[in-house]
PDB file of C-alpha atoms (C1' of nucleotides) in Angstrom:
ATOM      1  CA  MET C  30      29.977  50.899  41.517  1.00 78.00           C
ATOM      2  CA  MET C  31      31.456  48.856  38.709  1.00 88.00           C
ATOM      3  CA  SER C  32      34.457  50.244  36.869  1.00 94.00           C
ATOM      4  CA  LYS C  33      35.191  50.277  33.167  1.00 96.00           C
ATOM      5  CA  LYS C  34      37.829  47.653  33.831  1.00 97.00           C
ATOM      6  CA  PHE C  35      35.137  45.275  35.039  1.00 98.00           C
ATOM      7  CA  PHE C  36      33.435  45.380  31.648  1.00 98.00           C
ATOM      8  CA  GLU C  37      36.644  45.416  29.642  1.00 98.00           C
ATOM      9  CA  ARG C  38      37.025  41.638  29.911  1.00 98.00           C
ATOM     10  CA  ASP C  39      35.610  38.706  27.969  1.00 98.00           C
ATOM     11  CA  ALA C  40      31.794  38.655  27.812  1.00 98.00           C
ATOM     12  CA  LYS C  41      31.662  35.200  29.351  1.00 98.00           C
ATOM     13  CA  ILE C  42      33.618  36.339  32.401  1.00 98.00           C
ATOM     14  CA  VAL C  43      31.573  39.493  32.838  1.00 98.00           C
ATOM     15  CA  ALA C  44      28.322  37.533  32.461  1.00 98.00           C
ATOM     16  CA  ARG C  45      29.420  35.162  35.204  1.00 97.00           C
ATOM     17  CA  GLU C  46      30.588  37.894  37.546  1.00 97.00           C
ATOM     18  CA  LEU C  47      27.468  40.005  37.131  1.00 98.00           C
ATOM     19  CA  LEU C  48      25.482  37.274  38.889  1.00 98.00           C
ATOM     20  CA  GLY C  49      24.595  38.260  42.439  1.00 97.00           C
ATOM     21  CA  LYS C  50      25.283  41.947  41.857  1.00 97.00           C
ATOM     22  CA  ILE C  51      22.634  44.562  42.531  1.00 97.00           C
ATOM     23  CA  ILE C  52      21.112  46.666  39.792  1.00 98.00           C
ATOM     24  CA  VAL C  53      19.673  49.982  40.956  1.00 98.00           C
ATOM     25  CA  ARG C  54      17.152  51.997  38.959  1.00 98.00           C
ATOM     26  CA  LYS C  55      16.368  55.526  40.157  1.00 97.00           C
ATOM     27  CA  ILE C  56      13.019  56.954  39.116  1.00 95.00           C
ATOM     28  CA  ASN C  57      12.272  60.440  40.430  1.00 94.00           C
ATOM     29  CA  GLY C  58      14.522  59.864  43.394  1.00 93.00           C
ATOM     30  CA  VAL C  59      12.984  56.508  44.258  1.00 96.00           C
ATOM     31  CA  GLU C  60      15.296  53.515  44.067  1.00 97.00           C
ATOM     32  CA  LYS C  61      14.268  50.125  42.761  1.00 97.00           C
ATOM     33  CA  ARG C  62      16.786  47.441  43.578  1.00 97.00           C
ATOM     34  CA  ALA C  63      17.117  43.946  42.159  1.00 98.00           C
ATOM     35  CA  LYS C  64      19.665  41.153  42.226  1.00 98.00           C
ATOM     36  CA  ILE C  65      20.980  39.847  38.929  1.00 98.00           C
ATOM     37  CA  VAL C  66      20.275  36.105  38.725  1.00 97.00           C
ATOM     38  CA  GLU C  67      20.614  35.213  35.038  1.00 98.00           C
ATOM     39  CA  THR C  68      22.797  36.460  32.156  1.00 98.00           C
ATOM     40  CA  GLU C  69      23.988  35.433  28.700  1.00 98.00           C
ATOM     41  CA  ALA C  70      27.116  36.305  26.712  1.00 98.00           C
ATOM     42  CA  TYR C  71      27.016  37.336  23.046  1.00 98.00           C
ATOM     43  CA  TYR C  72      29.870  37.738  20.613  1.00 97.00           C
ATOM     44  CA  GLY C  73      30.462  39.308  17.200  1.00 96.00           C
ATOM     45  CA  ARG C  74      30.585  37.929  13.675  1.00 94.00           C
ATOM     46  CA  GLU C  75      31.482  34.408  14.802  1.00 94.00           C
ATOM     47  CA  ASP C  76      28.303  34.171  16.888  1.00 96.00           C
ATOM     48  CA  PRO C  77      25.314  33.019  14.797  1.00 95.00           C
ATOM     49  CA  ALA C  78      22.830  34.340  17.380  1.00 96.00           C
ATOM     50  CA  SER C  79      24.369  37.772  17.736  1.00 96.00           C
ATOM     51  CA  ARG C  80      22.928  40.939  16.326  1.00 96.00           C
ATOM     52  CA  ALA C  81      26.477  42.068  15.677  1.00 96.00           C
ATOM     53  CA  ARG C  82      26.427  39.633  12.799  1.00 94.00           C
ATOM     54  CA  GLN C  83      24.592  42.172  10.657  1.00 94.00           C
ATOM     55  CA  ASN C  84      25.949  45.598   9.963  1.00 95.00           C
ATOM     56  CA  GLY C  85      24.034  48.444  11.484  1.00 96.00           C
ATOM     57  CA  ASP C  86      23.636  50.434  14.652  1.00 97.00           C
ATOM     58  CA  LEU C  87      23.570  47.437  17.001  1.00 97.00           C
ATOM     59  CA  ARG C  88      26.808  46.076  15.652  1.00 97.00           C
ATOM     60  CA  GLU C  89      28.414  49.504  15.948  1.00 97.00           C
ATOM     61  CA  THR C  90      27.176  49.878  19.513  1.00 98.00           C
ATOM     62  CA  MET C  91      28.557  46.481  20.486  1.00 98.00           C
ATOM     63  CA  LYS C  92      31.947  47.713  19.315  1.00 97.00           C
ATOM     64  CA  ASP C  93      31.703  50.778  21.531  1.00 97.00           C
ATOM     65  CA  GLU C  94      33.368  51.391  24.914  1.00 98.00           C
ATOM     66  CA  PRO C  95      32.942  48.648  27.527  1.00 98.00           C
ATOM     67  CA  GLY C  96      30.123  49.539  29.903  1.00 98.00           C
ATOM     68  CA  THR C  97      27.940  51.042  27.169  1.00 98.00           C
ATOM     69  CA  ILE C  98      24.268  50.174  27.558  1.00 98.00           C
ATOM     70  CA  LEU C  99      22.665  48.562  24.518  1.00 98.00           C
ATOM     71  CA  VAL C 100      18.882  48.405  24.384  1.00 98.00           C
ATOM     72  CA  TYR C 101      17.390  46.233  21.706  1.00 96.00           C
ATOM     73  CA  GLY C 102      13.736  45.670  20.831  1.00 96.00           C
ATOM     74  CA  VAL C 103      12.235  42.315  19.938  1.00 96.00           C
ATOM     75  CA  HIS C 104       8.578  41.201  19.877  1.00 95.00           C
ATOM     76  CA  ASN C 105       7.392  44.269  21.676  1.00 95.00           C
ATOM     77  CA  ASN C 106       9.962  43.922  24.468  1.00 97.00           C
ATOM     78  CA  TRP C 107      13.105  45.797  25.346  1.00 97.00           C
ATOM     79  CA  LEU C 108      16.207  43.784  26.105  1.00 98.00           C
ATOM     80  CA  ILE C 109      19.144  45.338  27.914  1.00 98.00           C
ATOM     81  CA  ASN C 110      22.793  44.496  27.292  1.00 98.00           C
ATOM     82  CA  PHE C 111      26.105  45.843  28.498  1.00 98.00           C
ATOM     83  CA  VAL C 112      28.967  46.114  26.046  1.00 98.00           C
ATOM     84  CA  THR C 113      32.024  44.163  27.196  1.00 98.00           C
ATOM     85  CA  GLY C 114      35.524  43.450  25.979  1.00 98.00           C
ATOM     86  CA  LYS C 115      37.983  45.948  24.595  1.00 97.00           C
ATOM     87  CA  LYS C 116      36.581  48.651  22.346  1.00 97.00           C
ATOM     88  CA  GLY C 117      36.078  47.324  18.812  1.00 96.00           C
ATOM     89  CA  LYS C 118      35.565  43.670  19.728  1.00 97.00           C
ATOM     90  CA  ALA C 119      31.742  43.539  19.480  1.00 97.00           C
ATOM     91  CA  GLU C 120      30.780  41.657  22.630  1.00 97.00           C
ATOM     92  CA  ALA C 121      27.921  42.104  25.060  1.00 98.00           C
ATOM     93  CA  VAL C 122      26.180  40.568  28.042  1.00 98.00           C
ATOM     94  CA  LEU C 123      22.401  40.232  28.083  1.00 98.00           C
ATOM     95  CA  LEU C 124      20.516  40.586  31.363  1.00 98.00           C
ATOM     96  CA  ARG C 125      17.962  37.783  31.367  1.00 98.00           C
ATOM     97  CA  ALA C 126      16.472  37.859  34.858  1.00 98.00           C
ATOM     98  CA  VAL C 127      16.679  39.707  38.169  1.00 98.00           C
ATOM     99  CA  GLU C 128      15.247  39.113  41.634  1.00 97.00           C
ATOM    100  CA  PRO C 129      13.218  42.078  42.960  1.00 97.00           C
ATOM    101  CA  LEU C 130      14.507  43.280  46.336  1.00 97.00           C
ATOM    102  CA  ASN C 131      12.219  46.173  47.175  1.00 97.00           C
ATOM    103  CA  PHE C 132       9.387  45.889  44.684  1.00 95.00           C
ATOM    104  CA  GLU C 133       6.944  43.270  43.493  1.00 93.00           C
ATOM    105  CA  GLU C 134       6.726  43.191  39.704  1.00 95.00           C
ATOM    106  CA  LYS C 135       7.699  40.050  37.857  1.00 95.00           C
ATOM    107  CA  SER C 136      11.204  40.247  36.472  1.00 97.00           C
ATOM    108  CA  SER C 137      12.000  36.641  35.589  1.00 97.00           C
ATOM    109  CA  GLY C 138      12.707  37.214  31.916  1.00 97.00           C
ATOM    110  CA  PRO C 139      14.577  39.667  29.690  1.00 97.00           C
ATOM    111  CA  GLY C 140      11.443  41.506  28.568  1.00 97.00           C
ATOM    112  CA  LEU C 141       9.898  41.479  32.022  1.00 97.00           C
ATOM    113  CA  LEU C 142      12.843  42.926  33.860  1.00 98.00           C
ATOM    114  CA  THR C 143      13.108  45.910  31.537  1.00 98.00           C
ATOM    115  CA  LYS C 144       9.413  46.558  32.090  1.00 97.00           C
ATOM    116  CA  ALA C 145       9.745  46.249  35.872  1.00 97.00           C
ATOM    117  CA  LEU C 146      12.736  48.582  35.967  1.00 98.00           C
ATOM    118  CA  GLN C 147      11.302  50.917  33.332  1.00 97.00           C
ATOM    119  CA  ILE C 148      14.240  50.558  31.028  1.00 98.00           C
ATOM    120  CA  ASP C 149      13.645  51.605  27.436  1.00 97.00           C
ATOM    121  CA  LYS C 150      15.378  52.887  24.339  1.00 97.00           C
ATOM    122  CA  LYS C 151      16.331  56.092  26.072  1.00 97.00           C
ATOM    123  CA  PHE C 152      19.185  54.243  27.793  1.00 98.00           C
ATOM    124  CA  HIS C 153      20.581  53.031  24.481  1.00 98.00           C
ATOM    125  CA  LYS C 154      24.206  54.134  24.071  1.00 97.00           C
ATOM    126  CA  GLN C 155      24.406  55.630  27.531  1.00 98.00           C
ATOM    127  CA  SER C 156      27.079  54.241  29.837  1.00 98.00           C
ATOM    128  CA  ILE C 157      26.376  52.161  32.930  1.00 98.00           C
ATOM    129  CA  ILE C 158      29.468  53.674  34.506  1.00 96.00           C
ATOM    130  CA  ASN C 159      28.608  56.852  36.416  1.00 93.00           C
ATOM    131  CA  ASN C 160      25.010  56.739  35.273  1.00 96.00           C
ATOM    132  CA  LYS C 161      22.563  58.665  37.452  1.00 95.00           C
ATOM    133  CA  GLU C 162      19.445  56.594  36.811  1.00 97.00           C
ATOM    134  CA  LEU C 163      20.839  53.106  36.392  1.00 98.00           C
ATOM    135  CA  MET C 164      23.781  51.529  38.150  1.00 96.00           C
ATOM    136  CA  ILE C 165      25.238  48.235  39.247  1.00 97.00           C
ATOM    137  CA  ILE C 166      26.725  47.832  42.684  1.00 96.00           C
ATOM    138  CA  ASP C 167      28.748  45.091  44.246  1.00 95.00           C
ATOM    139  CA  ASN C 168      27.124  42.682  46.650  1.00 92.00           C
ATOM    140  CA  PRO C 169      29.820  41.029  48.719  1.00 85.00           C
ATOM    141  CA  ASN C 170      29.279  38.142  51.108  1.00 77.00           C
ATOM    142  CA  GLU C 171      26.892  36.486  48.700  1.00 80.00           C
ATOM    143  CA  ASN C 172      27.256  32.767  48.491  1.00 89.00           C
ATOM    144  CA  PHE C 173      25.664  30.835  45.623  1.00 96.00           C
ATOM    145  CA  GLU C 174      26.335  28.206  43.028  1.00 97.00           C
ATOM    146  CA  ILE C 175      26.537  29.155  39.345  1.00 97.00           C
ATOM    147  CA  VAL C 176      24.984  26.920  36.692  1.00 97.00           C
ATOM    148  CA  GLU C 177      26.020  27.042  33.022  1.00 97.00           C
ATOM    149  CA  SER C 178      23.747  26.141  30.137  1.00 96.00           C
ATOM    150  CA  PHE C 179      23.198  26.826  26.459  1.00 95.00           C
ATOM    151  CA  ARG C 180      21.434  30.041  25.533  1.00 96.00           C
ATOM    152  CA  ILE C 181      17.677  30.343  25.324  1.00 95.00           C
ATOM    153  CA  GLY C 182      15.531  31.456  22.425  1.00 94.00           C
ATOM    154  CA  VAL C 183      18.317  31.538  19.851  1.00 94.00           C
ATOM    155  CA  LYS C 184      17.938  29.756  16.535  1.00 91.00           C
ATOM    156  CA  GLU C 185      21.534  28.669  16.316  1.00 92.00           C
ATOM    157  CA  ASP C 186      23.865  28.599  19.312  1.00 95.00           C
ATOM    158  CA  LEU C 187      27.614  28.352  19.662  1.00 96.00           C
ATOM    159  CA  PRO C 188      29.031  24.994  20.824  1.00 95.00           C
ATOM    160  CA  GLN C 189      29.680  26.625  24.162  1.00 96.00           C
ATOM    161  CA  LYS C 190      27.606  27.240  27.249  1.00 97.00           C
ATOM    162  CA  LEU C 191      27.082  30.978  27.407  1.00 97.00           C
ATOM    163  CA  ARG C 192      24.129  31.267  29.764  1.00 97.00           C
ATOM    164  CA  PHE C 193      24.740  31.596  33.490  1.00 98.00           C
ATOM    165  CA  TYR C 194      22.314  31.599  36.374  1.00 97.00           C
ATOM    166  CA  ILE C 195      22.145  31.220  40.115  1.00 97.00           C
ATOM    167  CA  LYS C 196      21.228  27.699  41.122  1.00 96.00           C
ATOM    168  CA  ASP C 197      17.762  27.202  42.652  1.00 95.00           C
ATOM    169  CA  ASN C 198      16.836  30.872  42.363  1.00 96.00           C
ATOM    170  CA  LYS C 199      13.094  31.207  41.768  1.00 94.00           C
ATOM    171  CA  HIS C 200      13.441  34.223  39.538  1.00 96.00           C
ATOM    172  CA  VAL C 201      15.495  32.585  36.812  1.00 96.00           C
ATOM    173  CA  SER C 202      13.485  32.494  33.566  1.00 94.00           C
ATOM    174  CA  LYS C 203      11.664  29.273  32.745  1.00 82.00           C
ATOM    175  CA  LYS C 204      12.243  26.889  29.909  1.00 70.00           C
TER     176      LYS C 204
ATOM    177  C1'  DA Q  29       8.154  52.135   0.975  1.00 75.47           C
ATOM    178  C1'  DG Q  30       7.528  47.519   2.121  1.00 75.47           C
ATOM    179  C1'  DG Q  31       8.585  43.199   4.183  1.00 75.47           C
ATOM    180  C1'  DA Q  32      10.468  39.642   7.007  1.00 75.47           C
ATOM    181  C1'  DA Q  33      12.760  38.006  11.175  1.00 75.47           C
ATOM    182  C1'  DG Q  34      13.443  37.977  15.952  1.00 75.47           C
ATOM    183  C1'  DA Q  35      18.126  37.310  22.339  1.00 75.47           C
ATOM    184  C1'  DT Q  36       9.631  37.408  24.022  1.00 75.47           C
ATOM    185  C1'  DC Q  37       5.311  37.051  26.647  1.00 75.47           C
ATOM    186  C1'  DT Q  38       0.578  35.858  27.491  1.00 75.47           C
ATOM    187  C1'  DA Q  39      -3.507  33.413  26.954  1.00 75.47           C
ATOM    188  C1'  DC Q  40      -6.030  29.746  25.584  1.00 75.47           C
ATOM    189  C1'  DT Q  41      -6.787  24.704  24.682  1.00 75.47           C
TER     190       DT Q  41
ATOM    191  C1'  DG D  18       1.679  22.787  23.897  1.00 75.47           C
ATOM    192  C1'  DT D  19       0.710  26.050  20.510  1.00 75.47           C
ATOM    193  C1'  DA D  20      -0.618  30.367  18.575  1.00 75.47           C
ATOM    194  C1'  DG D  21      -1.021  35.222  18.202  1.00 75.47           C
ATOM    195  C1'  DA D  22       0.169  39.850  19.506  1.00 75.47           C
ATOM    196  C1'  DT D  23       3.040  43.531  18.260  1.00 75.47           C
ATOM    197  C1'  DC D  24       7.322  46.619  17.178  1.00 75.47           C
ATOM    198  C1'  DT D  25      12.202  47.597  16.209  1.00 75.47           C
ATOM    199  C1'  DT D  26      15.760  46.831  13.059  1.00 75.47           C
ATOM    200  C1'  DC D  27      17.822  45.698   8.848  1.00 75.47           C
ATOM    201  C1'  DC D  28      17.494  44.438   3.869  1.00 75.47           C
ATOM    202  C1'  DT D  29      15.721  45.074  -0.805  1.00 75.47           C
ATOM    203  C1'  DA D  30      14.061  47.836  -4.506  1.00 75.47           C
TER     204       DA D  30
END
DNA sequence: AGGAAGATCTACT
DNA sequence: GTAGATCTTCCTA
């Protein structure tokens, strides 16, 4: 189980370290497990692609406690983020793709993985720490190479590589 | 109340 | 490769 301290660091670091971890979704006592294979980091006002740029609920949520779940809708899809950094900083990590471990649905994209794991707005503003239906657990002894790239689907990116994925993993989203 | 934009996905050519 | 579907969120009036 991840601690609050894990999420209390820079979004870029958390995004990188979330790779390879296992996300567990409990639905009526049944567990769906998947390995995180792709993430992106988002920042506050200085980030042209971030929703924290505008005022509103999303910006406020990004400034909430680290480990807060942020669910955001775009083009008929739910996207899930975890708030990172110290409270008040407005940072988050987007889950972009996971590898199914004990189920079959496609989850190689931010909208697809929320569908596969049945994540929707009801998780918005809940915390990933000590959550009964959704949790992230450590996966030691994993060995993989991390690739960095620019973010996907954003109109204007930062001059920094903020997307991270596991090299050669088949479930990383396409582009 | 209305409108436009968007961190997407699918299907068709 | 391109277009269209479709809905949440924020901004304007």
